[in-house]
Coordinates of C-alpha atoms in Angstrom, one line a residue:
Chain L
X1453 CA 67.9 39.2 113.2
X1454 CA 67.3 42.9 112.0
X1455 CA 69.0 45.9 113.5
X1456 CA 66.5 48.1 112.0
X1457 CA 62.8 48.1 113.7
X1458 CA 60.4 49.3 111.3
X1459 CA 57.9 50.7 114.1
X1460 CA 60.6 52.7 115.9
X1461 CA 61.5 54.2 112.4
X1462 CA 57.8 55.1 111.9
X1463 CA 57.5 56.8 115.3
X1464 CA 60.8 58.6 114.7
X1465 CA 60.2 59.8 111.3
X1466 CA 57.4 62.1 112.4
X1467 CA 59.8 63.8 115.0
X1468 CA 62.5 64.1 112.6
X1469 CA 60.3 65.6 110.0
X1470 CA 59.1 68.2 112.7
X1471 CA 62.6 69.2 113.6
X1472 CA 63.5 69.3 109.7
X1473 CA 60.4 71.7 109.6
X1474 CA 61.0 73.8 112.3
X1475 CA 64.6 74.6 111.5
X1476 CA 63.5 75.5 107.9
X1477 CA 61.1 78.1 109.2
X1478 CA 64.1 79.4 111.4
X1479 CA 66.4 79.8 108.9
X1480 CA 64.0 81.4 106.5
X1481 CA 63.2 83.9 109.5
X1482 CA 66.9 84.5 109.8
X1483 CA 67.1 85.7 106.1
X1484 CA 63.9 87.8 106.0
X1485 CA 65.0 89.6 109.2
X1486 CA 67.9 91.0 107.2
X1487 CA 66.1 91.6 104.3
X1488 CA 63.6 93.5 106.5
X1489 CA 66.1 95.7 108.1
X1490 CA 67.3 96.5 104.7
X1491 CA 63.8 97.3 103.5
X1492 CA 63.2 99.8 106.5
X1493 CA 66.7 101.4 105.8
X1494 CA 65.9 101.9 102.3
X1495 CA 62.3 103.2 103.1
X1496 CA 63.6 105.6 105.3
X1497 CA 66.4 107.0 103.2
X1498 CA 63.9 107.1 100.2
X1499 CA 61.1 108.8 102.0
X1500 CA 63.6 111.4 103.6
X1501 CA 65.8 112.1 100.7
X1502 CA 63.7 111.6 97.3
X1503 CA 62.3 115.3 97.5
X1504 CA 65.8 116.8 97.4
X1505 CA 66.9 114.6 94.7
X1506 CA 66.9 116.9 91.5
X1507 CA 69.5 117.5 88.7
X1508 CA 70.4 120.5 90.8
X1509 CA 71.3 118.4 93.7
X1510 CA 74.2 116.8 91.5
X1511 CA 75.3 120.1 90.0
X1512 CA 75.3 122.4 93.2
X1513 CA 78.0 122.9 95.6
X1514 CA 77.8 122.5 99.4
X1515 CA 76.1 125.4 100.7
X1516 CA 74.9 126.8 104.1
X1517 CA 71.3 127.2 102.8
X1518 CA 69.7 123.6 102.6
X1519 CA 67.8 124.3 99.7
X1520 CA 70.9 125.2 97.7
X1521 CA 73.0 122.4 98.8
X1522 CA 74.4 120.0 96.4
X1523 CA 76.8 117.0 96.1
X1524 CA 78.8 118.2 93.1
X1525 CA 82.3 118.6 94.9
X1526 CA 82.0 115.1 96.6
X1527 CA 80.7 113.4 93.5
X1528 CA 83.5 114.7 91.5
X1529 CA 86.1 114.0 94.4
X1530 CA 84.9 110.4 94.5
X1531 CA 85.3 110.3 90.6
X1532 CA 88.7 111.6 90.6
X1533 CA 89.6 109.5 93.6
X1534 CA 88.6 106.4 91.6
X1535 CA 90.5 107.6 88.5
X1536 CA 93.5 107.7 90.5
X1537 CA 93.0 104.5 92.8
X1538 CA 91.5 102.1 90.0
X1539 CA 94.6 102.1 87.5
X1540 CA 97.1 101.8 90.3
X1541 CA 95.6 99.2 92.4
X1542 CA 94.6 97.0 89.4
X1543 CA 97.9 97.2 87.8
X1544 CA 99.9 96.6 90.9
X1545 CA 97.5 93.9 92.2
X1546 CA 97.2 91.9 88.9
X1547 CA 101.0 92.3 88.3
X1548 CA 101.7 91.0 92.0
X1549 CA 99.3 88.0 91.5
X1550 CA 100.7 87.1 88.1
X1551 CA 104.3 87.1 89.7
X1552 CA 103.0 85.1 93.0
X1553 CA 101.0 82.4 91.0
X1554 CA 103.0 82.1 87.7
X1555 CA 106.6 83.0 88.3
X1556 CA 107.5 83.0 92.1
X1557 CA 109.3 79.5 93.2
X1558 CA 107.6 78.4 96.6
X1559 CA 110.0 79.3 99.0
X1560 CA 109.9 80.9 102.8
X1561 CA 109.9 84.1 101.4
X1562 CA 106.8 83.7 98.9
X1563 CA 104.8 82.2 101.9
X1564 CA 105.9 85.2 103.9
X1565 CA 104.7 87.4 101.4
X1566 CA 101.5 85.5 101.1
X1567 CA 100.7 85.5 104.7
X1568 CA 101.4 89.3 104.8
X1569 CA 99.1 90.0 101.7
X1570 CA 96.3 87.9 103.6
X1571 CA 97.0 89.7 106.7
X1572 CA 96.9 93.2 105.1
X1573 CA 93.4 92.7 103.9
X1574 CA 92.0 92.4 107.5
X1575 CA 93.8 95.6 108.6
X1576 CA 91.4 98.3 109.5
X1577 CA 91.1 101.1 107.2
X1578 CA 92.2 103.9 109.4
X1579 CA 95.7 102.1 110.0
X1580 CA 96.2 102.8 106.0
X1581 CA 95.0 106.4 106.7
X1582 CA 97.8 106.9 109.2
X1583 CA 100.1 105.3 106.7
X1584 CA 98.9 107.5 104.0
X1585 CA 99.5 110.6 106.2
X1586 CA 103.0 109.6 107.2
X1587 CA 104.2 108.6 103.6
X1588 CA 102.1 110.5 101.0
X1589 CA 101.0 113.7 102.7
X1590 CA 104.2 114.3 105.0
X1591 CA 107.2 112.4 103.8
X1592 CA 106.5 112.9 100.1
X1593 CA 105.0 116.1 100.8
X1594 CA 101.9 115.5 98.5
X1595 CA 99.9 117.7 101.0
X1596 CA 96.2 116.8 101.5
X1597 CA 95.8 116.4 97.7
X1598 CA 93.4 114.0 95.7
X1599 CA 96.6 112.2 94.8
X1600 CA 97.7 111.3 98.6
X1601 CA 94.0 110.1 99.0
X1602 CA 94.0 108.1 95.8
X1603 CA 97.3 106.4 96.8
X1604 CA 96.3 105.8 100.3
X1605 CA 93.1 104.1 98.8
X1606 CA 95.0 101.9 96.4
X1607 CA 97.1 100.5 99.2
X1608 CA 94.1 99.6 101.3
X1609 CA 92.4 97.8 98.5
X1610 CA 95.5 96.3 96.9
X1611 CA 95.6 93.3 99.2
X1612 CA 92.0 92.4 98.1
X1613 CA 92.6 92.7 94.5
X1614 CA 95.9 90.6 94.8
X1615 CA 93.9 87.8 96.6
X1616 CA 91.1 88.1 94.1
X1617 CA 93.4 87.9 91.2
X1618 CA 95.2 85.1 92.6
X1619 CA 92.1 83.3 93.1
X1620 CA 91.0 83.7 89.5
X1621 CA 94.6 82.7 88.3
X1622 CA 94.4 79.3 90.3
X1623 CA 90.8 78.5 89.0
X1624 CA 92.5 78.4 85.3
X1625 CA 92.6 74.8 84.7
X1626 CA 96.2 73.5 84.8
X1627 CA 95.5 71.3 81.7
X1628 CA 95.2 74.5 79.7
X1629 CA 98.4 75.6 80.8
X1630 CA 100.1 72.3 80.1
X1631 CA 98.6 72.2 76.6
X1632 CA 100.2 75.7 76.2
X1633 CA 103.6 74.7 77.5
X1634 CA 103.4 71.4 75.7
X1635 CA 103.7 73.4 72.2
X1636 CA 106.7 75.2 73.2
X1637 CA 105.1 78.6 74.4
X1638 CA 106.9 80.6 77.1
X1639 CA 105.6 81.4 80.3
X1640 CA 104.3 84.9 79.1
X1641 CA 102.9 83.6 76.0
X1642 CA 100.8 81.3 78.2
X1643 CA 99.8 83.8 80.5
X1644 CA 98.8 86.2 77.8
X1645 CA 97.1 83.8 75.8
X1646 CA 95.6 81.4 78.3
X1647 CA 95.6 82.3 81.8
X1648 CA 94.7 85.9 81.4
X1649 CA 91.6 85.5 79.1
X1650 CA 90.3 82.7 81.5
X1651 CA 91.2 84.6 84.7
X1652 CA 90.1 88.3 83.5
X1653 CA 86.4 88.0 84.4
X1654 CA 87.3 86.8 88.0
X1655 CA 90.1 89.6 88.3
X1656 CA 87.8 92.3 87.1
X1657 CA 84.8 91.2 89.5
X1658 CA 87.3 91.4 92.3
X1659 CA 88.9 94.9 91.2
X1660 CA 85.4 96.4 91.0
X1661 CA 84.1 95.1 94.1
X1662 CA 87.4 96.2 95.9
X1663 CA 86.8 99.7 94.2
X1664 CA 83.3 99.8 95.4
X1665 CA 84.5 99.3 99.0
X1666 CA 86.9 102.2 98.5
X1667 CA 84.1 104.5 97.3
X1668 CA 82.5 103.9 100.6
X1669 CA 85.4 104.5 102.8
X1670 CA 85.6 107.5 104.9
X1671 CA 88.0 106.9 107.9
X1672 CA 91.4 106.9 105.9
X1673 CA 90.6 110.1 104.0
X1674 CA 89.4 111.9 107.2
X1675 CA 92.9 110.9 108.6
X1676 CA 95.0 112.4 105.5
X1677 CA 92.7 115.3 105.8
X1678 CA 90.4 115.2 103.1
X1679 CA 88.3 118.7 103.3
X1680 CA 84.8 118.5 104.7
X1681 CA 83.6 121.8 103.2
X1682 CA 84.5 122.0 99.7
X1683 CA 82.9 124.4 97.0
X1684 CA 85.3 123.4 94.0
X1685 CA 85.9 120.6 92.0
X1686 CA 89.3 119.1 91.9
X1687 CA 91.2 120.8 89.0
X1688 CA 94.6 118.7 89.3
X1689 CA 95.8 115.9 91.3
X1690 CA 97.3 118.3 93.9
X1691 CA 93.8 119.6 94.7
X1692 CA 92.2 119.4 98.0
X1693 CA 89.0 117.1 97.7
X1694 CA 86.0 115.7 99.6
X1695 CA 84.4 112.5 98.9
X1696 CA 80.7 111.5 99.1
X1697 CA 80.9 109.5 102.5
X1698 CA 82.6 112.5 104.0
X1699 CA 79.9 114.9 102.7
X1700 CA 77.1 112.8 103.9
X1701 CA 78.9 112.6 107.3
X1702 CA 79.2 116.2 107.5
X1703 CA 75.5 116.7 106.6
X1704 CA 74.3 114.5 109.2
X1705 CA 76.4 116.5 111.8
X1706 CA 74.4 119.5 111.2
X1707 CA 71.9 120.6 113.8
X1708 CA 69.1 121.6 111.3
X1709 CA 66.8 119.0 110.3
X1710 CA 67.0 120.0 106.5
X1711 CA 70.4 118.8 106.0
X1712 CA 69.6 115.4 107.3
X1713 CA 67.2 115.1 104.4
X1714 CA 69.9 116.1 102.1
X1715 CA 72.3 113.6 103.5
X1716 CA 69.7 111.1 102.7
X1717 CA 69.4 112.4 99.2
X1718 CA 73.5 112.0 99.3
X1719 CA 73.1 108.3 100.5
X1720 CA 70.8 107.7 97.5
X1721 CA 73.4 108.9 95.0
X1722 CA 76.2 107.1 96.8
X1723 CA 73.8 103.6 96.8
X1724 CA 73.2 104.3 93.2
X1725 CA 76.8 104.5 92.2
X1726 CA 77.6 101.4 94.4
X1727 CA 74.8 99.5 92.9
X1728 CA 76.0 100.4 89.4
X1729 CA 79.5 99.3 90.2
X1730 CA 78.5 96.0 91.6
X1731 CA 76.0 95.3 88.7
X1732 CA 78.9 95.8 86.1
X1733 CA 80.8 93.3 88.3
X1734 CA 78.0 90.7 88.0
X1735 CA 77.4 91.7 84.3
X1736 CA 81.1 90.8 83.7
X1737 CA 81.1 87.5 85.7
X1738 CA 77.9 86.2 84.2
X1739 CA 78.7 87.2 80.5
X1740 CA 82.2 85.4 80.6
X1741 CA 81.5 82.7 82.9
X1742 CA 79.3 81.1 80.0
X1743 CA 82.3 80.5 78.0
X1744 CA 83.5 77.7 80.2
Chain E
X350 CA 126.0 65.4 84.4
X351 CA 128.3 67.4 82.1
X352 CA 130.7 64.5 81.9
X353 CA 127.9 62.0 81.0
X354 CA 127.1 64.6 78.3
X355 CA 130.3 64.5 76.8
X356 CA 130.5 60.6 76.7
X357 CA 129.2 58.7 73.6
X358 CA 125.7 57.5 73.6
X359 CA 125.8 53.9 74.9
X360 CA 124.1 51.5 72.5
X361 CA 125.0 48.1 74.4
X362 CA 122.1 47.6 76.1
X363 CA 121.3 43.9 76.9
X364 CA 117.4 44.3 77.0
X365 CA 117.4 46.5 73.5
X366 CA 116.2 44.7 70.5
X367 CA 118.5 44.3 67.7
X368 CA 117.8 47.8 65.6
X369 CA 117.7 46.3 62.0
X370 CA 119.5 49.5 60.8
X371 CA 116.5 51.5 61.8
X372 CA 117.2 55.3 62.8
X373 CA 116.8 56.0 66.8
X374 CA 115.1 59.3 67.1
X375 CA 115.3 59.4 70.9
X376 CA 118.0 57.7 73.2
X377 CA 117.5 57.3 76.8
X378 CA 120.5 56.7 78.9
X379 CA 120.8 56.0 82.7
X380 CA 117.7 58.0 83.3
X381 CA 116.9 58.5 87.1
X382 CA 114.3 60.6 88.5
X383 CA 113.1 61.8 91.9
X384 CA 110.1 63.7 93.0
X385 CA 111.6 64.9 96.2
X386 CA 112.9 62.0 98.0
X387 CA 110.9 59.4 96.1
X388 CA 112.5 57.8 93.0
X389 CA 110.0 57.4 90.4
X390 CA 112.3 56.2 87.4
X391 CA 115.4 54.1 88.0
X392 CA 118.3 53.7 85.5
X393 CA 116.1 53.7 82.2
X394 CA 117.9 52.7 78.9
X395 CA 115.8 53.0 76.0
X396 CA 116.1 53.6 72.1
X397 CA 113.0 54.8 70.5
X398 CA 113.1 54.0 66.7
X399 CA 112.0 56.6 64.1
X400 CA 108.5 56.4 62.4
X401 CA 107.2 53.7 64.6
X402 CA 104.9 53.6 67.4
X403 CA 106.3 52.7 70.8
X404 CA 103.9 51.6 73.5
X405 CA 104.5 52.0 77.1
X406 CA 102.5 49.7 79.3
X407 CA 102.5 49.0 83.1
X408 CA 100.2 49.3 86.2
X409 CA 99.3 52.6 87.8
X410 CA 102.1 54.6 89.2
X411 CA 104.9 52.5 87.6
X412 CA 106.6 55.8 86.3
X413 CA 105.2 55.7 82.6
X414 CA 103.6 58.6 82.4
X415 CA 106.6 60.4 84.3
X416 CA 108.6 58.8 81.8
X417 CA 107.0 60.2 78.9
X418 CA 106.7 63.5 80.5
X419 CA 110.4 63.5 80.7
X420 CA 110.7 63.3 77.0
X421 CA 109.7 66.7 76.6
X422 CA 110.8 68.2 79.8
X423 CA 107.1 68.7 80.9
X424 CA 107.8 67.0 84.0
X425 CA 109.8 69.8 85.2
X426 CA 106.6 71.9 85.9
X427 CA 106.6 69.9 88.9
X428 CA 109.0 72.0 91.1
X429 CA 110.4 69.0 93.3
X430 CA 111.6 67.1 90.5
X431 CA 115.5 66.0 90.2
X432 CA 116.6 64.4 87.0
X433 CA 120.0 62.6 86.2
X434 CA 121.3 61.0 83.2
X435 CA 121.0 61.7 79.6
X436 CA 118.3 61.8 76.8
X437 CA 119.6 62.2 73.4
X438 CA 116.9 63.5 70.8
X439 CA 118.6 63.3 67.4
X440 CA 122.1 63.2 69.0
X441 CA 121.5 66.4 71.2
X442 CA 121.1 66.0 74.7
X443 CA 117.9 67.7 75.9
X444 CA 118.5 67.5 79.5
X445 CA 121.4 69.8 78.9
X446 CA 120.0 73.2 80.9
X447 CA 121.2 75.0 77.5
X448 CA 118.9 73.1 75.5
X449 CA 115.9 75.4 75.3
X450 CA 112.5 73.5 76.3
X451 CA 110.5 75.9 74.1
X452 CA 112.5 74.5 71.2
X453 CA 112.2 70.8 72.3
X454 CA 108.6 70.9 72.4
X455 CA 108.0 72.2 69.0
X456 CA 109.8 69.0 67.9
X457 CA 108.4 66.7 70.6
X458 CA 104.7 67.4 70.8
X459 CA 102.3 66.1 73.1
X460 CA 98.7 64.7 73.4
X461 CA 97.4 64.5 76.9
X462 CA 95.1 62.2 78.8
X463 CA 92.1 64.3 79.0
X464 CA 91.1 66.3 76.0
X465 CA 92.2 69.8 76.9
X466 CA 91.2 72.2 73.9
X467 CA 91.5 76.0 74.8
X468 CA 88.1 77.9 75.2
X469 CA 88.7 79.3 71.9
X470 CA 87.3 78.4 68.3
X471 CA 88.3 75.4 66.6
X472 CA 90.5 77.6 64.2
X473 CA 92.1 79.3 67.2
X474 CA 93.0 76.0 68.7
X475 CA 94.9 74.7 65.8
X476 CA 96.4 78.1 65.1
X477 CA 97.6 78.4 68.6
X478 CA 100.9 76.7 68.2
X479 CA 102.1 78.4 64.9
X480 CA 100.9 81.8 66.3
X481 CA 103.1 81.6 69.3
X482 CA 106.0 80.6 67.0
X483 CA 105.4 83.9 65.1
X484 CA 103.2 82.9 62.0
X485 CA 101.0 86.0 61.4
X486 CA 99.8 85.6 58.0
X487 CA 96.3 84.5 57.7
X488 CA 96.8 82.4 54.5
X489 CA 99.4 80.4 55.8
X490 CA 97.6 80.1 59.3
X491 CA 94.7 78.7 57.1
X492 CA 96.6 76.3 55.2
X493 CA 98.3 75.0 58.4
X494 CA 94.7 74.7 60.1
X495 CA 93.3 72.7 57.1
X496 CA 96.3 70.5 56.8
X497 CA 96.5 69.6 60.4
X498 CA 92.7 69.1 60.7
X499 CA 92.8 66.6 57.7
X500 CA 95.7 64.9 59.2
X501 CA 94.1 64.4 62.4
X502 CA 90.9 63.0 60.4
X503 CA 88.5 65.6 61.8
X504 CA 88.2 68.1 58.8
X505 CA 85.1 66.8 57.7
X506 CA 83.3 66.9 60.8
X507 CA 84.4 70.5 61.7
X508 CA 85.0 72.3 58.4
X509 CA 81.7 74.2 58.4
X510 CA 82.0 75.2 62.1
X511 CA 85.7 76.2 62.3
X512 CA 84.8 79.6 64.1
X513 CA 82.7 77.8 66.8
X514 CA 83.8 77.0 70.3
X515 CA 85.7 73.8 70.7
X516 CA 83.7 73.1 73.8
X517 CA 80.9 72.1 71.7
X518 CA 82.6 69.2 70.3
X519 CA 82.2 65.7 71.5
X520 CA 85.1 64.3 73.8
X521 CA 86.4 62.2 71.0
X522 CA 86.3 65.0 68.8
X523 CA 88.0 67.2 71.2
X524 CA 90.8 64.7 71.4
X525 CA 91.3 64.5 67.7
X526 CA 91.3 68.5 67.5
X527 CA 94.2 68.3 70.3
X528 CA 96.0 65.8 67.9
X529 CA 95.4 68.3 65.3
X530 CA 96.8 71.1 67.5
X531 CA 99.8 69.1 68.2
X532 CA 100.4 68.4 64.4
X533 CA 100.3 72.2 63.5
X534 CA 103.5 72.7 64.8
X535 CA 104.9 70.0 62.6
X536 CA 106.6 67.9 65.5
X537 CA 108.9 65.1 64.8
X538 CA 108.0 62.9 67.7
X539 CA 104.5 62.7 69.3
X540 CA 103.9 61.8 72.8
X541 CA 100.5 60.4 73.8
X542 CA 99.8 60.0 77.5
X543 CA 96.8 57.6 77.6
X544 CA 95.0 59.6 74.9
X545 CA 92.0 57.3 74.9
X546 CA 91.5 56.6 78.6
X547 CA 88.7 59.5 78.8
X548 CA 87.0 58.3 75.5
X549 CA 84.2 55.9 74.4
X550 CA 85.0 52.8 72.5
X551 CA 84.0 54.3 69.1
X552 CA 86.2 57.4 69.8
X553 CA 88.8 55.3 70.9
X554 CA 88.8 53.2 67.7
X555 CA 88.9 56.5 65.6
X556 CA 91.9 57.7 67.8
X557 CA 93.8 54.3 67.0
X558 CA 93.1 54.6 63.4
X559 CA 94.6 57.8 63.5
X560 CA 97.6 56.7 65.5
X561 CA 98.4 53.7 62.8
X562 CA 98.3 56.5 60.1
X563 CA 100.3 59.1 61.9
X564 CA 103.1 56.7 62.5
X565 CA 104.2 56.6 58.9
X566 CA 105.3 60.2 59.3
X567 CA 105.8 60.5 62.9
X568 CA 107.5 58.7 65.8
X569 CA 104.8 58.2 68.3
X570 CA 105.4 57.1 72.1
X571 CA 102.1 56.3 73.5
X572 CA 101.5 55.7 77.0
X573 CA 98.4 53.3 77.6
X574 CA 96.6 51.2 80.5
X575 CA 94.9 49.1 77.8
X576 CA 97.2 46.0 76.8
X577 CA 94.8 45.2 73.6
X578 CA 95.5 49.0 72.4
X579 CA 99.4 48.4 72.7
X580 CA 98.9 45.3 71.0
X581 CA 96.6 46.7 68.4
X582 CA 98.7 49.9 67.3
X583 CA 102.5 49.6 68.4
X584 CA 105.5 48.2 66.7
X585 CA 107.5 48.1 70.1
X586 CA 106.4 47.8 73.6
X587 CA 107.9 48.6 76.6
X588 CA 106.9 47.4 80.1
X589 CA 107.4 49.5 83.2
X590 CA 107.1 48.2 86.7
X591 CA 107.9 50.2 90.0
X592 CA 110.1 52.8 87.9
X593 CA 112.1 50.3 86.1
X594 CA 112.2 49.2 82.5
X595 CA 111.4 45.5 82.9
X596 CA 111.3 44.7 79.0
X597 CA 111.4 46.4 75.8
X598 CA 110.9 44.4 72.4
X599 CA 108.7 44.0 69.4
X600 CA 105.2 44.1 70.3
X601 CA 104.3 40.7 69.0
X602 CA 107.3 39.2 70.9
X603 CA 106.5 41.2 74.3
X604 CA 102.8 39.6 74.0
X605 CA 103.5 36.1 72.7
X606 CA 106.7 35.2 74.1
X607 CA 108.0 37.6 77.1
X608 CA 111.3 37.3 78.4
X609 CA 110.7 38.3 81.9
X610 CA 108.5 36.6 84.3
X611 CA 106.9 39.9 85.6
X612 CA 106.1 41.0 82.1
X613 CA 104.3 37.6 81.6
X614 CA 102.3 37.9 84.7
X615 CA 101.2 41.5 83.9
X616 CA 100.2 40.7 80.4
X617 CA 98.3 37.6 81.3
X618 CA 96.4 39.6 84.0
X619 CA 98.0 38.0 87.1
X620 CA 98.5 41.4 88.4
X621 CA 98.2 45.3 87.9

């Protein structure tokens, strides 16, 4: 007795293949849709902003006259902000990840910390802005400085870096660590010589992606009081500052049409910076992952 | 545990073979081990002789891997482990919390089941141990690397590619590299946890030859699933079952005339 009837199967096969084909088309369309939207966006921004893009645009300060307006203050502000946020968040983030993954004993306390870190990664950025305003600007009396902005941004991306670094550490094969301990290495020697070299690409990729998120953030900086009209480059960590997204937002809010085109030029610069940072992340990942 | 430490090592163990003036390198005494609530080792007594190969056989889950990992305290990497009893290595109790594991593991080296070279060059793999113990001079490191690779019978295969990544070696070569890496810290005892279970027959044969040669200078304890392997390379064999040491004797005796019915059943293939 056969349970499988060849004839019915033959009939059914046609139908099943049709469904298969239909779904494939559907999923392809979904992918194409988002690509198309992206392409339209790029096209609009480039046609609008390209003619304003020049070397002067990068070296001029903001101005009331559209033809003289430039992004220098915002570009330098963003670079200053990164120079503060980067080292602080990466050192604290990787340090916490090493502690949590390599040293901390499993306990209710470490589980509590772990849950909180994951939750913090999902907290809206404006909340971090309020925290920065209360703690850095007011309590620690840093004022509306680039230092206060950088510290606020560090807090914002810290949980992302911690989680990325933890995942990178967890991906290091346990057998390699055992080999190291088995020869009498201490925990730190094992971390330094085995865990970190293997986890570093993942850590760097995560950190750069987190930093590029910080480059695009506006809300927390508006809350702590980054300036919107700036005609100077920060000269110390106590300087006032602006960053590119704020400058772009400011330009799009102007009534004159010409400023909208300048905003588009600013977006091109911001996108170029983000693409550059993401490419570095991809490069690091590809270069080091080949070793394994 | 402290009172146990002070007591003299016990030698009157009924299942131990007579040690004909052979020196004991490791003496295990009333060893019990739990993973959380599960007892994995039950009241183990064992004397491991110097410069011999001791094979540990038994079915999966009988505690033989746990036992060997207790001898260099690698088992402590599992957080829920609880150990009672004494293990004397050259008359010192290694389970004493004051005994530093880092020192212990330079005397009692280990080779693992799966070849686990570091993703570094062949040279750096072998130099790893000496380096972490503070040897920096390149000349000395060079000498250690060559000697270790020669002793592990892999020098001729790798001498022209010392600075290439170890991942380019075959599985069998990787395992012999791991043995060389272990020899580089000049251990006294070498623990081997099923070192050939991931290897093909020819590579297995090479590792077995190596073990036979190494036991002239080192005390070797080898866990194996393969009873023929135990018979081929070991001087003594211990049979574990359900966390207990059922029988330990000269290998020829265990395989030809076992004392315990359970040992006989196992080696004749009636279970396990």
